[in-house]
CSV table of C-alpha atoms and ligand atoms in Angstrom, one decimal:
chain,number,residue,atom,x,y,z
D,1,MET,CA,-104.8,55.4,-64.6
D,2,THR,CA,-105.6,52.0,-65.9
D,3,GLN,CA,-104.3,50.9,-69.3
D,4,ILE,CA,-105.7,48.0,-71.4
D,5,THR,CA,-103.7,46.4,-74.1
D,6,CYS,CA,-104.9,43.7,-76.5
D,7,LEU,CA,-102.3,41.5,-78.2
D,8,HIS,CA,-103.5,39.8,-81.4
D,9,PRO,CA,-101.0,37.1,-82.2
D,10,ALA,CA,-101.1,34.2,-84.7
D,11,TYR,CA,-100.8,31.7,-81.9
D,12,ILE,CA,-101.1,31.7,-78.1
D,13,ILE,CA,-99.3,28.9,-76.3
D,14,PRO,CA,-100.6,29.4,-72.7
D,15,ILE,CA,-98.8,26.3,-71.2
D,16,GLU,CA,-101.9,25.9,-69.0
D,17,PRO,CA,-104.0,24.0,-70.1
D,18,ALA,CA,-101.2,21.6,-71.0
D,19,ALA,CA,-100.3,21.0,-74.7
D,20,THR,CA,-102.6,23.7,-76.0
D,21,VAL,CA,-102.1,26.0,-79.0
D,22,LEU,CA,-104.8,28.7,-79.6
D,23,ARG,CA,-105.3,30.2,-83.0
D,24,GLY,CA,-107.3,33.3,-83.7
D,25,HIS,CA,-107.3,34.3,-80.1
D,26,SER,CA,-106.2,37.5,-78.4
D,27,LEU,CA,-104.7,38.3,-75.0
D,28,VAL,CA,-106.0,41.2,-73.0
D,29,MET,CA,-103.9,42.8,-70.2
D,30,GLN,CA,-104.9,45.5,-67.8
D,31,ASP,CA,-102.0,47.2,-66.0
D,32,GLU,CA,-99.9,44.4,-64.5
D,33,LYS,CA,-102.4,41.5,-65.1
D,34,ILE,CA,-103.7,39.3,-67.8
D,35,ILE,CA,-107.5,39.8,-67.7
D,36,ALA,CA,-108.7,37.7,-70.7
D,37,ILE,CA,-107.8,35.3,-73.5
D,38,LEU,CA,-110.7,35.2,-76.0
D,39,PRO,CA,-111.4,35.0,-79.7
D,40,GLU,CA,-110.0,38.0,-81.6
D,41,SER,CA,-113.4,39.3,-82.8
D,42,GLU,CA,-114.6,39.4,-79.2
D,43,ALA,CA,-111.5,41.2,-78.0
D,44,ARG,CA,-111.8,43.9,-80.7
D,45,GLN,CA,-115.5,44.4,-80.0
D,46,GLY,CA,-115.2,44.2,-76.2
D,47,TYR,CA,-112.2,46.5,-75.9
D,48,PRO,CA,-112.5,49.1,-78.7
D,49,ASP,CA,-110.5,51.8,-76.8
D,50,ALA,CA,-107.6,49.5,-75.8
D,51,ASN,CA,-104.1,49.7,-77.3
D,52,HIS,CA,-104.4,47.0,-80.0
D,53,ILE,CA,-101.1,45.4,-81.1
D,54,LEU,CA,-101.1,43.1,-84.1
D,55,LEU,CA,-98.6,40.2,-83.9
D,56,ASP,CA,-99.8,38.2,-86.9
D,57,LYS,CA,-96.5,36.4,-87.5
D,58,HIS,CA,-95.9,35.7,-83.8
D,59,ALA,CA,-96.6,33.2,-81.1
D,60,LEU,CA,-97.3,34.4,-77.5
D,61,LEU,CA,-95.8,32.5,-74.6
D,62,PRO,CA,-95.2,33.1,-70.9
D,63,GLY,CA,-91.7,34.6,-70.3
D,64,PHE,CA,-89.0,32.1,-69.5
D,65,VAL,CA,-87.9,31.5,-65.9
D,66,ASN,CA,-84.1,31.2,-65.6
D,67,LEU,CA,-84.0,29.0,-62.5
D,68,HIS,CA,-80.3,29.2,-61.8
D,69,ALA,CA,-78.0,32.1,-62.7
D,70,HIS,CA,-75.0,34.1,-61.4
D,71,SER,CA,-75.9,37.1,-63.5
D,72,ALA,CA,-73.0,39.4,-62.6
D,73,MET,CA,-70.6,36.8,-64.0
D,74,SER,CA,-71.5,38.0,-67.4
D,75,LEU,CA,-68.5,40.3,-67.1
D,76,LEU,CA,-66.3,37.2,-66.7
D,77,ARG,CA,-67.6,35.5,-69.8
D,78,GLY,CA,-64.8,33.9,-71.8
D,79,LEU,CA,-62.2,34.7,-69.1
D,80,ALA,CA,-61.3,31.0,-68.6
D,81,ASP,CA,-62.8,28.1,-70.5
D,82,ASP,CA,-62.2,24.4,-71.1
D,83,LEU,CA,-61.3,23.5,-67.5
D,84,ALA,CA,-62.6,21.1,-64.8
D,85,LEU,CA,-65.0,22.7,-62.3
D,86,MET,CA,-62.6,22.8,-59.3
D,87,ASP,CA,-59.6,24.1,-61.4
D,88,TRP,CA,-61.8,26.6,-63.1
D,89,LEU,CA,-63.1,27.8,-59.7
D,90,ASN,CA,-59.9,27.7,-57.7
D,91,ASP,CA,-57.4,29.0,-60.3
D,92,HIS,CA,-59.5,31.4,-62.3
D,93,ILE,CA,-63.0,32.4,-61.2
D,94,TRP,CA,-62.5,32.8,-57.4
D,95,PRO,CA,-59.3,34.8,-57.8
D,96,ALA,CA,-60.9,37.0,-60.4
D,97,GLU,CA,-63.9,37.5,-58.2
D,98,LYS,CA,-61.7,38.3,-55.2
D,99,LYS,CA,-60.0,41.1,-57.2
D,100,HIS,CA,-63.0,42.6,-59.0
D,101,VAL,CA,-66.3,41.9,-57.4
D,102,SER,CA,-67.7,45.0,-55.8
D,103,ASP,CA,-71.1,46.8,-55.7
D,104,ALA,CA,-70.3,48.4,-59.0
D,105,PHE,CA,-69.2,45.2,-60.7
D,106,VAL,CA,-72.3,43.3,-59.5
D,107,PHE,CA,-74.7,46.1,-60.5
D,108,ASP,CA,-73.2,46.5,-63.9
D,109,GLY,CA,-72.8,42.8,-64.5
D,110,THR,CA,-76.3,42.0,-63.4
D,111,VAL,CA,-77.9,44.7,-65.5
D,112,TYR,CA,-75.8,43.5,-68.5
D,113,ALA,CA,-76.9,39.9,-68.0
D,114,MET,CA,-80.5,41.0,-67.6
D,115,VAL,CA,-80.4,42.9,-70.9
D,116,GLU,CA,-79.1,39.7,-72.6
D,117,MET,CA,-81.8,37.6,-70.9
D,118,LEU,CA,-84.6,40.0,-71.7
D,119,ARG,CA,-83.6,40.1,-75.3
D,120,GLY,CA,-83.8,36.3,-75.3
D,121,GLY,CA,-87.3,36.2,-73.6
D,122,THR,CA,-86.3,35.5,-70.0
D,123,THR,CA,-88.5,37.5,-67.7
D,124,THR,CA,-87.7,36.0,-64.3
D,125,VAL,CA,-84.2,35.2,-63.0
D,126,ASN,CA,-83.4,33.2,-59.9
D,127,ASP,CA,-80.0,34.6,-59.1
D,128,MET,CA,-77.2,33.5,-56.7
D,129,TYR,CA,-74.4,35.9,-56.0
D,130,PHE,CA,-72.9,38.5,-53.6
D,131,HIS,CA,-73.7,42.2,-53.1
D,132,HIS,CA,-77.4,41.3,-52.7
D,133,ASP,CA,-78.5,44.9,-52.7
D,134,ALA,CA,-76.8,45.6,-56.0
D,135,VAL,CA,-78.6,42.6,-57.6
D,136,ALA,CA,-81.9,43.9,-56.3
D,137,ARG,CA,-81.2,47.4,-57.7
D,138,ALA,CA,-80.3,45.9,-61.1
D,139,GLY,CA,-83.6,44.1,-61.1
D,140,LEU,CA,-85.5,47.3,-60.4
D,141,HIS,CA,-83.4,49.1,-63.0
D,142,THR,CA,-84.2,46.7,-65.8
D,143,GLY,CA,-87.7,45.7,-64.7
D,144,MET,CA,-86.9,42.0,-64.8
D,145,ARG,CA,-88.6,39.9,-62.1
D,146,THR,CA,-85.7,39.1,-59.8
D,147,ILE,CA,-85.1,36.6,-57.1
D,148,VAL,CA,-82.0,37.6,-55.3
D,149,GLY,CA,-80.2,34.5,-54.0
D,150,CYS,CA,-78.0,35.6,-51.1
D,151,SER,CA,-74.8,33.5,-51.3
D,152,VAL,CA,-73.5,32.0,-48.0
D,153,LEU,CA,-70.1,30.4,-47.7
D,154,GLU,CA,-67.8,29.7,-44.8
D,155,PHE,CA,-64.8,31.5,-46.3
D,156,PRO,CA,-64.2,35.2,-46.7
D,157,THR,CA,-64.7,37.2,-49.9
D,158,GLY,CA,-64.7,40.9,-50.6
D,159,TYR,CA,-68.3,40.9,-49.5
D,160,ALA,CA,-68.2,39.2,-46.1
D,161,GLN,CA,-65.8,37.5,-43.7
D,162,ASN,CA,-67.8,34.4,-42.5
D,163,ALA,CA,-71.1,32.6,-42.8
D,164,ASP,CA,-72.8,34.8,-40.1
D,165,GLU,CA,-71.9,38.0,-41.9
D,166,TYR,CA,-73.3,36.7,-45.2
D,167,LEU,CA,-76.5,35.7,-43.4
D,168,SER,CA,-76.9,39.0,-41.7
D,169,LYS,CA,-76.3,40.9,-44.9
D,170,ALA,CA,-78.9,38.7,-46.6
D,171,ILE,CA,-81.5,39.6,-44.0
D,172,GLU,CA,-80.6,43.3,-44.2
D,173,ALA,CA,-81.0,43.3,-48.0
D,174,LYS,CA,-84.3,41.5,-47.8
D,175,ASN,CA,-85.6,44.0,-45.2
D,176,GLU,CA,-84.5,46.9,-47.3
D,177,PHE,CA,-86.1,45.8,-50.6
D,178,ASN,CA,-88.9,43.6,-49.5
D,179,HIS,CA,-91.7,46.1,-50.3
D,180,GLN,CA,-90.5,46.5,-53.9
D,181,THR,CA,-92.5,45.0,-56.7
D,182,GLY,CA,-90.8,42.2,-58.7
D,183,VAL,CA,-87.9,41.7,-56.2
D,184,SER,CA,-87.7,38.9,-53.7
D,185,PHE,CA,-85.0,37.1,-51.7
D,186,ARG,CA,-83.7,33.6,-51.1
D,187,LEU,CA,-81.0,32.2,-49.0
D,188,ALA,CA,-78.3,30.6,-51.1
D,189,PRO,CA,-75.8,28.4,-49.4
D,190,HIS,CA,-73.2,27.9,-52.1
D,191,ALA,CA,-72.9,24.1,-51.9
D,192,PRO,CA,-72.6,21.2,-49.3
D,193,TYR,CA,-68.8,21.3,-49.7
D,194,THR,CA,-68.5,25.0,-48.8
D,195,VAL,CA,-71.1,25.2,-46.0
D,196,SER,CA,-70.9,23.6,-42.6
D,197,ASP,CA,-73.7,21.7,-40.8
D,198,ASP,CA,-73.9,24.5,-38.3
D,199,THR,CA,-74.5,27.1,-41.0
D,200,PHE,CA,-77.1,24.9,-42.7
D,201,HIS,CA,-79.0,24.7,-39.3
D,202,LYS,CA,-78.9,28.5,-39.1
D,203,ILE,CA,-80.1,28.8,-42.8
D,204,ILE,CA,-83.1,26.4,-42.1
D,205,ALA,CA,-84.1,28.5,-39.0
D,206,LEU,CA,-83.8,31.8,-40.9
D,207,SER,CA,-85.7,30.4,-43.9
D,208,GLU,CA,-88.6,29.6,-41.6
D,209,GLN,CA,-88.4,32.8,-39.7
D,210,HIS,CA,-88.3,35.1,-42.7
D,211,GLU,CA,-90.3,32.8,-45.1
D,212,MET,CA,-87.4,32.7,-47.6
D,213,GLY,CA,-86.8,29.8,-50.0
D,214,ILE,CA,-83.4,28.2,-50.3
D,215,HIS,CA,-81.2,27.8,-53.4
D,216,CYS,CA,-78.1,25.6,-53.3
D,217,HIS,CA,-75.8,23.8,-55.7
D,218,ILE,CA,-76.1,20.1,-55.0
D,219,HIS,CA,-74.5,17.0,-56.6
D,220,GLU,CA,-73.0,19.0,-59.4
D,221,THR,CA,-70.0,16.7,-59.9
D,222,ALA,CA,-68.9,13.1,-59.0
D,223,GLN,CA,-66.0,14.6,-57.0
D,224,GLU,CA,-68.4,16.5,-54.7
D,225,VAL,CA,-70.2,13.2,-54.0
D,226,ASN,CA,-67.0,11.2,-53.4
D,227,ASP,CA,-65.5,14.0,-51.2
D,228,SER,CA,-68.6,14.0,-49.0
D,229,LEU,CA,-68.4,10.2,-48.6
D,230,LYS,CA,-64.8,10.6,-47.4
D,231,GLN,CA,-65.6,13.6,-45.1
D,232,TYR,CA,-69.1,12.8,-43.8
D,233,GLY,CA,-69.5,9.1,-44.6
D,234,VAL,CA,-72.7,9.9,-46.7
D,235,ARG,CA,-73.5,11.4,-50.0
D,236,PRO,CA,-74.3,15.2,-49.8
D,237,LEU,CA,-78.1,14.8,-50.4
D,238,LYS,CA,-78.4,12.4,-47.5
D,239,ARG,CA,-76.4,14.7,-45.3
D,240,LEU,CA,-78.7,17.6,-46.2
D,241,HIS,CA,-81.7,15.4,-45.5
D,242,HIS,CA,-80.4,14.5,-42.0
D,243,LEU,CA,-80.0,18.3,-41.4
D,244,GLY,CA,-83.6,18.9,-42.4
D,245,LEU,CA,-82.9,21.0,-45.5
D,246,LEU,CA,-84.9,19.0,-48.0
D,247,SER,CA,-88.4,20.4,-48.6
D,248,ASP,CA,-90.4,22.2,-51.2
D,249,ARG,CA,-88.7,25.4,-50.2
D,250,LEU,CA,-85.4,24.1,-51.7
D,251,ILE,CA,-84.2,24.5,-55.2
D,252,ALA,CA,-81.3,22.2,-55.9
D,253,ALA,CA,-79.2,23.4,-58.7
D,254,HIS,CA,-77.7,20.7,-61.0
D,255,MET,CA,-78.4,17.3,-59.2
D,256,VAL,CA,-76.4,15.7,-62.0
D,257,HIS,CA,-75.6,12.7,-59.9
D,258,ALA,CA,-78.8,11.2,-58.5
D,259,ASN,CA,-79.3,7.5,-57.9
D,260,GLU,CA,-82.7,5.8,-57.7
D,261,GLU,CA,-83.0,6.2,-54.0
D,262,GLU,CA,-82.1,9.9,-54.2
D,263,ILE,CA,-84.7,10.5,-56.9
D,264,VAL,CA,-87.4,9.0,-54.6
D,265,MET,CA,-86.0,11.2,-51.8
D,266,LEU,CA,-86.3,14.3,-54.0
D,267,ALA,CA,-89.9,13.4,-55.0
D,268,GLN,CA,-91.0,12.7,-51.4
D,269,THR,CA,-89.5,15.8,-49.9
D,270,GLY,CA,-90.7,18.1,-52.8
D,271,VAL,CA,-87.3,19.5,-53.6
D,272,HIS,CA,-87.2,21.3,-57.0
D,273,ILE,CA,-84.4,20.9,-59.4
D,274,ALA,CA,-82.7,23.6,-61.5
D,275,HIS,CA,-81.4,21.7,-64.5
D,276,ASN,CA,-78.4,23.4,-66.3
D,277,PRO,CA,-77.8,21.4,-69.4
D,278,ALA,CA,-75.3,23.7,-71.1
D,279,SER,CA,-73.2,24.3,-68.0
D,280,ASN,CA,-73.1,20.6,-67.1
D,281,LEU,CA,-72.0,19.7,-70.6
D,282,LYS,CA,-69.3,22.4,-70.7
D,283,LEU,CA,-67.8,21.4,-67.4
D,284,ALA,CA,-68.3,17.7,-68.2
D,285,SER,CA,-70.2,17.4,-64.9
D,286,GLY,CA,-72.3,14.5,-66.2
D,287,PHE,CA,-75.9,14.0,-67.4
D,288,ALA,CA,-78.7,14.7,-65.0
D,289,PRO,CA,-81.4,11.9,-65.1
D,290,ILE,CA,-84.1,14.4,-65.9
D,291,HIS,CA,-86.5,11.9,-67.5
D,292,ALA,CA,-86.3,9.6,-64.5
D,293,MET,CA,-86.9,12.6,-62.2
D,294,GLN,CA,-90.0,13.6,-64.1
D,295,ILE,CA,-91.4,10.1,-64.0
D,296,ALA,CA,-90.9,10.1,-60.3
D,297,GLY,CA,-92.8,13.4,-60.0
D,298,VAL,CA,-89.8,15.7,-59.2
D,299,ASN,CA,-90.4,19.3,-60.4
D,300,VAL,CA,-87.6,20.4,-62.8
D,301,GLY,CA,-87.0,23.8,-64.2
D,302,ILE,CA,-84.1,25.1,-66.4
D,303,GLY,CA,-81.2,27.4,-65.6
D,304,THR,CA,-78.3,28.8,-67.5
D,305,ASP,CA,-75.8,28.9,-64.7
D,306,GLY,CA,-73.4,31.8,-64.9
D,307,ALA,CA,-72.1,33.2,-68.2
D,308,ALA,CA,-68.6,32.1,-67.4
D,309,SER,CA,-69.7,28.4,-67.6
D,310,ASN,CA,-72.4,28.4,-70.3
D,311,ASN,CA,-71.5,31.0,-71.9
D,312,LYS,CA,-74.9,32.1,-73.2
D,313,LEU,CA,-77.8,33.2,-71.1
D,314,ASP,CA,-80.2,31.7,-73.6
D,315,LEU,CA,-83.1,29.8,-72.1
D,316,LEU,CA,-84.5,29.0,-75.5
D,317,GLY,CA,-81.3,27.4,-76.6
D,318,ASP,CA,-81.0,25.6,-73.2
D,319,LEU,CA,-84.5,24.2,-73.3
D,320,ARG,CA,-83.8,22.7,-76.7
D,321,MET,CA,-80.6,21.2,-75.3
D,322,ALA,CA,-82.5,19.9,-72.3
D,323,ALA,CA,-85.0,18.1,-74.6
D,324,LEU,CA,-82.2,16.6,-76.7
D,325,LEU,CA,-80.2,15.5,-73.7
D,326,ALA,CA,-83.2,14.0,-71.9
D,327,LYS,CA,-83.8,11.8,-75.0
D,328,ALA,CA,-80.2,10.7,-75.3
D,329,GLN,CA,-79.7,10.2,-71.5
D,330,SER,CA,-82.8,8.0,-71.2
D,331,ASN,CA,-82.4,6.3,-74.6
D,332,ASN,CA,-86.0,7.3,-75.3
D,333,PRO,CA,-86.9,9.8,-78.1
D,334,THR,CA,-90.3,10.4,-76.5
D,335,ALA,CA,-88.7,11.8,-73.3
D,336,LEU,CA,-89.2,15.6,-72.7
D,337,ASP,CA,-91.4,16.3,-75.7
D,338,ALA,CA,-91.6,19.9,-77.1
D,339,HIS,CA,-94.6,20.9,-74.9
D,340,ALA,CA,-92.9,19.5,-71.8
D,341,ALA,CA,-89.7,21.4,-72.6
D,342,LEU,CA,-91.5,24.7,-72.8
D,343,LYS,CA,-93.3,24.0,-69.6
D,344,MET,CA,-90.0,23.2,-67.9
D,345,ALA,CA,-88.7,26.6,-68.9
D,346,THR,CA,-91.8,28.5,-67.7
D,347,LEU,CA,-94.4,27.0,-65.4
D,348,SER,CA,-92.1,24.4,-63.7
D,349,GLY,CA,-89.6,27.2,-63.0
D,350,ALA,CA,-92.4,29.3,-61.5
D,351,LYS,CA,-93.5,26.4,-59.4
D,352,ALA,CA,-90.0,25.9,-58.0
D,353,LEU,CA,-90.0,29.5,-56.9
D,354,GLY,CA,-93.5,29.1,-55.3
D,355,MET,CA,-94.8,31.6,-57.9
D,356,ASP,CA,-96.9,29.3,-60.1
D,357,LYS,CA,-100.1,31.1,-59.1
D,358,GLU,CA,-98.6,34.4,-60.3
D,359,ILE,CA,-96.5,33.7,-63.4
D,360,GLY,CA,-95.4,30.8,-65.6
D,361,SER,CA,-98.4,30.5,-67.8
D,362,LEU,CA,-100.9,32.7,-69.7
D,363,LEU,CA,-104.0,32.7,-67.6
D,364,PRO,CA,-106.4,35.5,-66.6
D,365,SER,CA,-105.4,36.9,-63.2
D,366,LYS,CA,-101.7,36.1,-63.6
D,367,PHE,CA,-99.1,38.8,-64.0
D,368,ALA,CA,-98.5,39.8,-67.6
D,369,ASP,CA,-95.0,38.3,-68.0
D,370,ILE,CA,-95.3,37.6,-71.7
D,371,ILE,CA,-93.0,37.2,-74.8
D,372,ALA,CA,-93.7,37.1,-78.5
D,373,ILE,CA,-91.6,35.2,-80.9
D,374,ASP,CA,-91.7,35.9,-84.7
D,375,LEU,CA,-92.0,32.7,-86.6
D,376,SER,CA,-91.9,34.1,-90.1
D,377,ALA,CA,-88.2,33.7,-90.6
D,378,ILE,CA,-86.7,31.2,-93.1
D,379,GLU,CA,-85.5,29.1,-90.1
D,380,THR,CA,-89.0,28.5,-88.8
D,381,GLN,CA,-91.0,27.9,-92.0
D,382,PRO,CA,-92.9,25.9,-93.2
D,383,LEU,CA,-94.9,26.0,-90.0
D,384,PHE,CA,-96.9,22.8,-89.2
D,385,ASP,CA,-96.6,23.1,-85.4
D,386,PRO,CA,-95.5,26.3,-83.7
D,387,VAL,CA,-94.4,24.5,-80.6
D,388,SER,CA,-92.1,22.2,-82.6
D,389,GLN,CA,-90.6,25.3,-84.4
D,390,ILE,CA,-90.1,27.2,-81.2
D,391,VAL,CA,-88.4,24.3,-79.3
D,392,TYR,CA,-86.4,22.7,-82.1
D,393,ALA,CA,-85.8,25.3,-84.7
D,394,ALA,CA,-86.1,28.9,-83.5
D,395,SER,CA,-83.3,31.0,-82.0
D,396,ARG,CA,-83.6,33.7,-79.3
D,397,ASN,CA,-83.1,36.4,-81.9
D,398,GLN,CA,-86.6,35.8,-83.1
D,399,ILE,CA,-88.0,36.9,-79.8
D,400,SER,CA,-89.4,40.3,-80.6
D,401,HIS,CA,-91.5,41.6,-77.7
D,402,VAL,CA,-91.2,41.2,-73.9
D,403,TRP,CA,-93.6,42.3,-71.1
D,404,VAL,CA,-92.8,41.9,-67.4
D,405,HIS,CA,-95.5,42.8,-64.8
D,406,GLY,CA,-97.4,44.4,-67.7
D,407,HIS,CA,-94.5,46.7,-68.6
D,408,CYS,CA,-93.3,46.5,-72.2
D,409,LEU,CA,-89.5,46.1,-71.9
D,410,MET,CA,-88.9,45.1,-75.5
D,411,PHE,CA,-91.0,46.1,-78.5
D,412,ASN,CA,-90.2,44.8,-82.0
D,413,HIS,CA,-86.7,43.8,-81.0
D,414,GLY,CA,-85.9,47.2,-79.4
D,415,LEU,CA,-85.5,47.6,-75.7
D,416,THR,CA,-87.8,50.3,-74.5
D,417,HIS,CA,-85.8,51.9,-71.7
D,418,ILE,CA,-82.3,50.6,-71.7
D,419,ASP,CA,-79.6,51.9,-74.0
D,420,GLU,CA,-77.7,49.0,-75.6
D,421,GLU,CA,-74.8,51.2,-76.6
D,422,GLU,CA,-74.3,52.3,-73.0
D,423,GLN,CA,-74.3,48.7,-71.9
D,424,LEU,CA,-71.6,47.8,-74.5
D,425,ASP,CA,-69.5,50.7,-73.3
D,426,LYS,CA,-69.8,49.3,-69.7
D,427,ALA,CA,-68.8,45.8,-70.8
D,428,HIS,CA,-65.7,47.3,-72.6
D,429,TRP,CA,-64.8,49.3,-69.5
D,430,TRP,CA,-64.8,46.2,-67.3
D,431,GLN,CA,-63.0,44.1,-69.9
D,432,GLU,CA,-60.1,46.5,-69.9
D,433,ARG,CA,-59.9,46.6,-66.2
D,434,ILE,CA,-60.2,42.8,-65.7
D,435,ALA,CA,-57.8,42.0,-68.6
D,436,ASN,CA,-55.1,44.4,-67.3
D,437,GLN,CA,-55.3,43.0,-63.7
D,438,VAL,CA,-55.3,39.4,-64.8
D,439,THR,CA,-52.1,39.7,-66.9
D,440,HIS,CA,-50.1,41.6,-64.3
I,501,ZN,ZN1,-74.2,27.8,-60.4
């Protein structure tokens, strides 16, 4: 049976058309789709029998797209901080993952991360981890739109023994869940320094055969670039270009170290960037030249990275950080203005995933992935410009309502079908287990 809901907010920030704020308008959704955005009086007259929801202190936006995450790592949050990337990975994260990562860990950790993300207005996550089927099940359980990035490495983990096994498990998981709404799959070679040329060739072939996008950490640190120069005689991006990896199917996470020639290469090949400002700052990886990339026409979205290196899965906080960093890094206060920052966290992320016809903005015929943010708090008044308040002043706690694929997952700050107490119990259970095993 078809259900029509009319939302009557104070503001609609549709992202498309660009830099638009609608006042006195309503959004109408039918089942999973947005069907109209029109003046409130017309919506009330035209849809008298609909479910009418008054949001007169709120702005409506498309849900945020988290373009780079390792959701299950939420269970490792705060386990080891204040370290360089390779020390952090080699001495802490990879050993902890080796001990604990299992189907149950990934399912529980991914659901837990998704609860945090949904509460903060993120409706789509582009994940990268192991136990691909557990990530997919977590997405179906929470209702979050989930892109399962199937990690591929040369070395063994508890999940697979070698690159071929990671790849075969990726295709298996994709085939098992492909028909499910809201879940899709990408191949996720971990990084140029953990994946061989041979495996990259296989990934390119499988990506074409199965129409799967690719998601890879690239140029995260200066060390990665220097090591590649020693080992291969070229910087990683050039090596990947020679292998044929660079295309609009690729999302490059980080790209902190990009020179002018590389920015042109990214623009010409259509590679999308997942910018992770908080993770890059915390690991002192450097400052991605986001403003220069945007001028060159490179599409950039925003990611949180894993909760062990951010440590918040807070797209609203991170888009503010991206705006501030872009200004500082380019020595230009007009860089990444408030509207552009919101677009980066929504439509640009959707475009990177090849989903910009379906999500990322509030337009009739798109899926109803929508959030409402309450701007009546002390922190966001007086209100001259809702976009300025959302980007520079609001916090994620002000996000009050979330719909994904037309389903209401949070209403007036309360999750509609996930028990938060139960989630906290699970986090405590894992904490005990991980803390005990780490110290002994
Ligand atoms: Zn990452």
